[in-house]
């Protein structure tokens, strides 16, 4: 069955970096657009970044542009999100989504999430 398993979340100080991973299985990862969304405490889902199947066209929300980089390794069926210069407002649970380049999909399109906390 389709599985998306996010990892890499942690507690990090402002200005720090993290790399999130999303291991995918059960579908054709290399031909599927992927994206990241996040949900901060008490708020709704926010789209963060998207990437086309071959790795082209990475796009970002204005709130993370210049700080986050999305990329993928189709040989490893894994999606990544490199997060630099983290800010307290980046604190959220982060989820990868399959089949969606931009926007927030239904719960069935994403994994269980990984928690990122930015705090001193």
mmCIF file of C-alpha atoms in Angstrom, residues 9 29 49 53 92 98-99 112:
data_model
loop_
_atom_site.group_PDB
_atom_site.id
_atom_site.type_symbol
_atom_site.label_atom_id
_atom_site.label_comp_id
_atom_site.label_asym_id
_atom_site.label_seq_id
_atom_site.Cartn_x
_atom_site.Cartn_y
_atom_site.Cartn_z
ATOM 1 C CA UNK A 9 12.249 16.675 12.755
ATOM 2 C CA UNK A 29 7.475 7.914 -6.920
ATOM 3 C CA UNK A 49 7.041 23.695 -1.288
ATOM 4 C CA UNK A 53 8.598 14.260 -10.808
ATOM 5 C CA UNK A 92 5.102 22.975 13.003
ATOM 6 C CA UNK A 98 2.080 12.786 -3.054
ATOM 7 C CA UNK A 99 0.531 13.791 -6.328
ATOM 8 C CA UNK A 112 2.029 11.083 9.572
#
